[in-house]
PDB file of C-alpha atoms in Angstrom:
ATOM      1  CA  UNK A   1       7.685  30.888-167.809  1.00 80.00           C
ATOM      2  CA  UNK A   2       9.179  31.058-164.318  1.00 85.00           C
ATOM      3  CA  UNK A   3       7.989  33.732-161.892  1.00 88.00           C
ATOM      4  CA  UNK A   4      11.456  35.303-161.726  1.00 86.00           C
ATOM      5  CA  UNK A   5      11.303  35.970-165.462  1.00 90.00           C
ATOM      6  CA  UNK A   6       8.514  38.494-164.920  1.00 92.00           C
ATOM      7  CA  UNK A   7       9.497  42.139-164.841  1.00 93.00           C
ATOM      8  CA  UNK A   8       9.493  44.055-161.565  1.00 93.00           C
ATOM      9  CA  UNK A   9       6.193  45.790-162.288  1.00 95.00           C
ATOM     10  CA  UNK A  10       4.418  42.445-162.737  1.00 95.00           C
ATOM     11  CA  UNK A  11       6.038  41.047-159.612  1.00 95.00           C
ATOM     12  CA  UNK A  12       4.897  44.053-157.597  1.00 96.00           C
ATOM     13  CA  UNK A  13       1.392  43.534-158.900  1.00 95.00           C
ATOM     14  CA  UNK A  14       1.469  39.849-157.924  1.00 95.00           C
ATOM     15  CA  UNK A  15       2.828  40.636-154.466  1.00 96.00           C
ATOM     16  CA  UNK A  16       0.123  43.237-153.922  1.00 96.00           C
ATOM     17  CA  UNK A  17      -2.510  40.473-153.943  1.00 96.00           C
ATOM     18  CA  UNK A  18      -0.753  38.507-151.196  1.00 96.00           C
ATOM     19  CA  UNK A  19      -1.110  38.919-147.451  1.00 96.00           C
ATOM     20  CA  UNK A  20       1.898  39.921-145.342  1.00 96.00           C
ATOM     21  CA  UNK A  21       2.893  36.357-144.429  1.00 96.00           C
ATOM     22  CA  UNK A  22       2.673  35.123-148.020  1.00 96.00           C
ATOM     23  CA  UNK A  23       4.747  38.061-149.239  1.00 96.00           C
ATOM     24  CA  UNK A  24       7.390  37.257-146.648  1.00 96.00           C
ATOM     25  CA  UNK A  25       7.442  33.547-147.526  1.00 96.00           C
ATOM     26  CA  UNK A  26       7.767  34.227-151.230  1.00 95.00           C
ATOM     27  CA  UNK A  27      10.534  36.765-150.626  1.00 95.00           C
ATOM     28  CA  UNK A  28      12.675  34.076-149.005  1.00 96.00           C
ATOM     29  CA  UNK A  29      12.918  32.077-152.219  1.00 95.00           C
ATOM     30  CA  UNK A  30      15.424  34.291-154.053  1.00 94.00           C
ATOM     31  CA  UNK A  31      17.115  37.687-153.955  1.00 94.00           C
ATOM     32  CA  UNK A  32      14.997  39.069-156.806  1.00 95.00           C
ATOM     33  CA  UNK A  33      11.771  38.383-154.908  1.00 95.00           C
ATOM     34  CA  UNK A  34      13.386  39.676-151.721  1.00 96.00           C
ATOM     35  CA  UNK A  35      14.003  42.984-153.522  1.00 96.00           C
ATOM     36  CA  UNK A  36      10.343  43.124-154.537  1.00 96.00           C
ATOM     37  CA  UNK A  37       9.311  42.492-150.914  1.00 97.00           C
ATOM     38  CA  UNK A  38      11.575  45.361-149.821  1.00 96.00           C
ATOM     39  CA  UNK A  39      10.116  47.790-152.380  1.00 97.00           C
ATOM     40  CA  UNK A  40       8.420  50.639-150.444  1.00 96.00           C
ATOM     41  CA  UNK A  41       5.667  50.996-153.044  1.00 96.00           C
ATOM     42  CA  UNK A  42       4.368  47.584-151.969  1.00 96.00           C
ATOM     43  CA  UNK A  43       3.532  48.932-148.509  1.00 97.00           C
ATOM     44  CA  UNK A  44       1.163  51.936-148.698  1.00 97.00           C
ATOM     45  CA  UNK A  45      -1.325  50.258-146.303  1.00 97.00           C
ATOM     46  CA  UNK A  46      -0.705  48.199-143.190  1.00 97.00           C
ATOM     47  CA  UNK A  47      -3.417  46.504-141.131  1.00 96.00           C
ATOM     48  CA  UNK A  48      -2.667  44.610-137.931  1.00 95.00           C
ATOM     49  CA  UNK A  49      -5.271  42.511-136.148  1.00 91.00           C
ATOM     50  CA  UNK A  50      -3.232  41.612-133.075  1.00 85.00           C
ATOM     51  CA  UNK A  51      -0.331  43.071-131.168  1.00 83.00           C
ATOM     52  CA  UNK A  52       1.741  39.963-131.927  1.00 84.00           C
ATOM     53  CA  UNK A  53       1.701  40.946-135.610  1.00 92.00           C
ATOM     54  CA  UNK A  54       3.689  44.089-134.772  1.00 91.00           C
ATOM     55  CA  UNK A  55       6.668  41.907-133.840  1.00 90.00           C
ATOM     56  CA  UNK A  56       6.693  39.891-137.061  1.00 92.00           C
ATOM     57  CA  UNK A  57       9.174  40.604-139.810  1.00 92.00           C
ATOM     58  CA  UNK A  58       6.567  40.300-142.568  1.00 95.00           C
ATOM     59  CA  UNK A  59       6.135  43.975-143.511  1.00 96.00           C
ATOM     60  CA  UNK A  60       8.172  47.097-144.202  1.00 96.00           C
ATOM     61  CA  UNK A  61       7.828  50.590-142.796  1.00 96.00           C
ATOM     62  CA  UNK A  62       8.751  53.309-145.266  1.00 96.00           C
ATOM     63  CA  UNK A  63       7.800  56.812-146.410  1.00 97.00           C
ATOM     64  CA  UNK A  64       5.366  55.128-148.826  1.00 97.00           C
ATOM     65  CA  UNK A  65       3.074  54.134-145.931  1.00 98.00           C
ATOM     66  CA  UNK A  66      -0.134  56.188-146.070  1.00 98.00           C
ATOM     67  CA  UNK A  67      -2.585  54.259-143.906  1.00 98.00           C
ATOM     68  CA  UNK A  68      -1.931  52.350-140.680  1.00 97.00           C
ATOM     69  CA  UNK A  69      -4.484  50.362-138.715  1.00 96.00           C
ATOM     70  CA  UNK A  70      -3.886  48.491-135.452  1.00 94.00           C
ATOM     71  CA  UNK A  71      -7.145  46.902-134.314  1.00 91.00           C
ATOM     72  CA  UNK A  72      -6.802  44.516-131.414  1.00 81.00           C
ATOM     73  CA  UNK A  73     -10.055  42.851-130.414  1.00 72.00           C
ATOM     74  CA  UNK A  74      -9.353  40.479-127.560  1.00 59.00           C
ATOM     75  CA  UNK A  75     -10.510  39.836-124.019  1.00 56.00           C
ATOM     76  CA  UNK A  76      -7.147  41.269-122.964  1.00 55.00           C
ATOM     77  CA  UNK A  77      -8.238  44.661-124.291  1.00 54.00           C
ATOM     78  CA  UNK A  78     -10.703  44.851-121.411  1.00 58.00           C
ATOM     79  CA  UNK A  79      -7.872  44.229-118.955  1.00 58.00           C
ATOM     80  CA  UNK A  80      -5.723  46.902-120.606  1.00 61.00           C
ATOM     81  CA  UNK A  81      -8.554  49.412-120.353  1.00 61.00           C
ATOM     82  CA  UNK A  82      -8.574  49.165-116.570  1.00 61.00           C
ATOM     83  CA  UNK A  83      -6.572  51.950-114.948  1.00 64.00           C
ATOM     84  CA  UNK A  84      -3.280  50.725-113.461  1.00 65.00           C
ATOM     85  CA  UNK A  85      -4.238  51.697-109.941  1.00 64.00           C
ATOM     86  CA  UNK A  86      -7.309  49.412-110.157  1.00 65.00           C
ATOM     87  CA  UNK A  87      -5.570  46.343-111.641  1.00 64.00           C
ATOM     88  CA  UNK A  88      -4.816  43.196-109.695  1.00 72.00           C
ATOM     89  CA  UNK A  89      -1.323  41.681-109.768  1.00 75.00           C
ATOM     90  CA  UNK A  90      -2.473  39.175-112.399  1.00 69.00           C
ATOM     91  CA  UNK A  91      -3.906  41.929-114.596  1.00 66.00           C
ATOM     92  CA  UNK A  92      -0.684  43.969-114.287  1.00 67.00           C
ATOM     93  CA  UNK A  93       1.290  40.860-115.247  1.00 68.00           C
ATOM     94  CA  UNK A  94      -0.854  40.343-118.364  1.00 65.00           C
ATOM     95  CA  UNK A  95      -0.362  43.962-119.417  1.00 63.00           C
ATOM     96  CA  UNK A  96       3.383  43.986-118.756  1.00 66.00           C
ATOM     97  CA  UNK A  97       3.852  41.478-121.592  1.00 66.00           C
ATOM     98  CA  UNK A  98       2.772  44.008-124.217  1.00 67.00           C
ATOM     99  CA  UNK A  99       2.567  47.354-122.415  1.00 71.00           C
ATOM    100  CA  UNK A 100       5.108  49.253-124.526  1.00 78.00           C
ATOM    101  CA  UNK A 101       4.618  47.328-127.772  1.00 86.00           C
ATOM    102  CA  UNK A 102       2.312  49.767-129.591  1.00 89.00           C
ATOM    103  CA  UNK A 103       4.154  52.857-128.338  1.00 90.00           C
ATOM    104  CA  UNK A 104       7.495  51.409-129.488  1.00 93.00           C
ATOM    105  CA  UNK A 105       6.001  50.505-132.856  1.00 95.00           C
ATOM    106  CA  UNK A 106       4.498  53.980-133.288  1.00 95.00           C
ATOM    107  CA  UNK A 107       7.897  55.525-132.527  1.00 95.00           C
ATOM    108  CA  UNK A 108       9.325  53.499-135.429  1.00 96.00           C
ATOM    109  CA  UNK A 109       6.468  54.783-137.575  1.00 97.00           C
ATOM    110  CA  UNK A 110       7.334  58.354-136.531  1.00 96.00           C
ATOM    111  CA  UNK A 111      10.912  57.849-137.703  1.00 96.00           C
ATOM    112  CA  UNK A 112      10.198  56.042-140.975  1.00 97.00           C
ATOM    113  CA  UNK A 113       6.732  57.054-142.218  1.00 97.00           C
ATOM    114  CA  UNK A 114       6.370  60.848-142.448  1.00 96.00           C
ATOM    115  CA  UNK A 115       3.724  60.668-145.185  1.00 97.00           C
ATOM    116  CA  UNK A 116       1.018  58.915-143.172  1.00 96.00           C
ATOM    117  CA  UNK A 117      -2.434  60.338-143.828  1.00 96.00           C
ATOM    118  CA  UNK A 118      -4.580  57.984-141.723  1.00 96.00           C
ATOM    119  CA  UNK A 119      -4.071  56.101-138.451  1.00 95.00           C
ATOM    120  CA  UNK A 120      -6.605  53.883-136.698  1.00 95.00           C
ATOM    121  CA  UNK A 121      -5.881  52.544-133.220  1.00 92.00           C
ATOM    122  CA  UNK A 122      -8.466  50.264-131.653  1.00 89.00           C
ATOM    123  CA  UNK A 123      -7.941  48.334-128.446  1.00 83.00           C
ATOM    124  CA  UNK A 124      -4.522  49.889-127.880  1.00 83.00           C
ATOM    125  CA  UNK A 125      -5.025  50.509-124.174  1.00 79.00           C
ATOM    126  CA  UNK A 126      -1.427  51.465-123.459  1.00 81.00           C
ATOM    127  CA  UNK A 127      -0.956  54.140-126.134  1.00 87.00           C
ATOM    128  CA  UNK A 128       0.004  57.382-124.429  1.00 86.00           C
ATOM    129  CA  UNK A 129      -0.618  61.050-125.116  1.00 89.00           C
ATOM    130  CA  UNK A 130       3.124  61.604-125.554  1.00 91.00           C
ATOM    131  CA  UNK A 131       3.344  58.935-128.235  1.00 92.00           C
ATOM    132  CA  UNK A 132       0.387  60.378-130.142  1.00 91.00           C
ATOM    133  CA  UNK A 133       1.810  63.898-129.830  1.00 90.00           C
ATOM    134  CA  UNK A 134       5.056  62.698-131.389  1.00 93.00           C
ATOM    135  CA  UNK A 135       3.106  60.975-134.161  1.00 93.00           C
ATOM    136  CA  UNK A 136       1.280  64.231-134.916  1.00 90.00           C
ATOM    137  CA  UNK A 137       4.559  66.149-135.082  1.00 91.00           C
ATOM    138  CA  UNK A 138       6.336  63.528-137.191  1.00 94.00           C
ATOM    139  CA  UNK A 139       3.533  63.024-139.705  1.00 94.00           C
ATOM    140  CA  UNK A 140       2.496  66.469-140.981  1.00 92.00           C
ATOM    141  CA  UNK A 141       0.200  64.968-143.634  1.00 93.00           C
ATOM    142  CA  UNK A 142      -1.868  63.053-141.087  1.00 92.00           C
ATOM    143  CA  UNK A 143      -5.511  63.916-141.742  1.00 90.00           C
ATOM    144  CA  UNK A 144      -7.409  61.225-139.857  1.00 90.00           C
ATOM    145  CA  UNK A 145      -6.730  59.774-136.428  1.00 90.00           C
ATOM    146  CA  UNK A 146      -9.270  57.236-135.173  1.00 91.00           C
ATOM    147  CA  UNK A 147      -9.036  56.106-131.568  1.00 89.00           C
ATOM    148  CA  UNK A 148     -11.168  53.413-129.957  1.00 87.00           C
ATOM    149  CA  UNK A 149     -10.624  51.807-126.557  1.00 81.00           C
ATOM    150  CA  UNK A 150      -7.374  53.692-126.005  1.00 82.00           C
ATOM    151  CA  UNK A 151      -7.770  54.161-122.253  1.00 78.00           C
ATOM    152  CA  UNK A 152      -4.635  56.230-121.638  1.00 80.00           C
ATOM    153  CA  UNK A 153      -5.505  58.902-124.174  1.00 83.00           C
ATOM    154  CA  UNK A 154      -6.720  62.063-122.483  1.00 83.00           C
ATOM    155  CA  UNK A 155      -8.095  65.405-123.579  1.00 80.00           C
ATOM    156  CA  UNK A 156      -4.499  66.583-123.998  1.00 75.00           C
ATOM    157  CA  UNK A 157      -4.083  64.702-127.287  1.00 71.00           C
ATOM    158  CA  UNK A 158      -7.458  65.782-128.583  1.00 71.00           C
ATOM    159  CA  UNK A 159      -6.848  69.409-127.605  1.00 72.00           C
ATOM    160  CA  UNK A 160      -3.465  69.347-129.338  1.00 67.00           C
ATOM    161  CA  UNK A 161      -5.175  68.603-132.640  1.00 64.00           C
ATOM    162  CA  UNK A 162      -8.079  71.027-132.474  1.00 60.00           C
ATOM    163  CA  UNK A 163      -6.230  74.389-132.461  1.00 56.00           C
ATOM    164  CA  UNK A 164      -3.889  73.217-135.193  1.00 53.00           C
ATOM    165  CA  UNK A 165      -4.533  74.320-138.756  1.00 48.00           C
ATOM    166  CA  UNK A 166      -8.302  73.832-139.209  1.00 48.00           C
ATOM    167  CA  UNK A 167      -8.108  71.285-142.041  1.00 52.00           C
ATOM    168  CA  UNK A 168      -5.185  69.509-140.345  1.00 54.00           C
ATOM    169  CA  UNK A 169      -6.904  66.411-139.110  1.00 53.00           C
ATOM    170  CA  UNK A 170     -10.108  64.742-138.133  1.00 60.00           C
ATOM    171  CA  UNK A 171     -10.070  62.889-134.849  1.00 61.00           C
ATOM    172  CA  UNK A 172     -12.659  60.261-134.090  1.00 64.00           C
ATOM    173  CA  UNK A 173     -12.523  59.115-130.499  1.00 60.00           C
ATOM    174  CA  UNK A 174     -14.815  56.321-129.394  1.00 57.00           C
ATOM    175  CA  UNK A 175     -14.444  55.041-125.856  1.00 51.00           C
ATOM    176  CA  UNK A 176     -10.997  56.605-125.686  1.00 49.00           C
ATOM    177  CA  UNK A 177     -10.920  58.024-122.222  1.00 48.00           C
ATOM    178  CA  UNK A 178      -9.017  57.995-118.981  1.00 45.00           C
ATOM    179  CA  UNK A 179     -10.602  57.968-115.557  1.00 43.00           C
ATOM    180  CA  UNK A 180      -7.444  57.950-113.440  1.00 43.00           C
ATOM    181  CA  UNK A 181      -7.420  60.260-110.438  1.00 40.00           C
ATOM    182  CA  UNK A 182      -5.930  63.615-111.323  1.00 41.00           C
ATOM    183  CA  UNK A 183      -6.230  63.043-115.058  1.00 43.00           C
ATOM    184  CA  UNK A 184      -8.766  64.887-117.107  1.00 41.00           C
ATOM    185  CA  UNK A 185     -11.033  62.515-118.980  1.00 39.00           C
ATOM    186  CA  UNK A 186     -12.944  63.102-122.157  1.00 40.00           C
ATOM    187  CA  UNK A 187     -16.346  64.704-121.531  1.00 39.00           C
ATOM    188  CA  UNK A 188     -18.207  62.019-123.441  1.00 37.00           C
ATOM    189  CA  UNK A 189     -16.999  58.508-124.379  1.00 38.00           C
ATOM    190  CA  UNK A 190     -17.841  59.021-128.032  1.00 38.00           C
ATOM    191  CA  UNK A 191     -17.049  62.148-129.945  1.00 38.00           C
ATOM    192  CA  UNK A 192     -15.745  63.440-133.214  1.00 36.00           C
ATOM    193  CA  UNK A 193     -13.445  66.427-133.371  1.00 33.00           C
TER     194      UNK A 193
END
């Protein structure tokens, strides 16, 4: 039996065991497998381990997405966590290569994934309060927002979530703080709201 002779349900099950790159590679073999790759039900969870993965065409954003995780653990994260006014020219140059990448990606998520229930951002030093505020407005089912090493996030985002409907969301903020002059920083680097 050839793989294309399997029904769609079986193909979806097979695809669900593959990583993003393998799914993409298999989808390029024929239109039937491409349709399976495009099926929104295949994409309820997305995990990214580097910012470069956000630019790949090996996943689909859709209303079926429930959980999103962007966890970037790199030496560059330390550079991104430095406030702009303290960065050297070299550090600013490093950051300029990816500065808007996560914000732009999250704006796509806002437009395509209204049913998100959980978002984890770790090492996303350039994510802004405005971007997170839009995410909160666009995803009314969001219940958990985890932030770690998101240096540009201030109390404004955290305060926006607290007065909302009490069961609305749980925010976990670890080392998500801003120390720029004139910007209010979180009172403690680790907290749960």
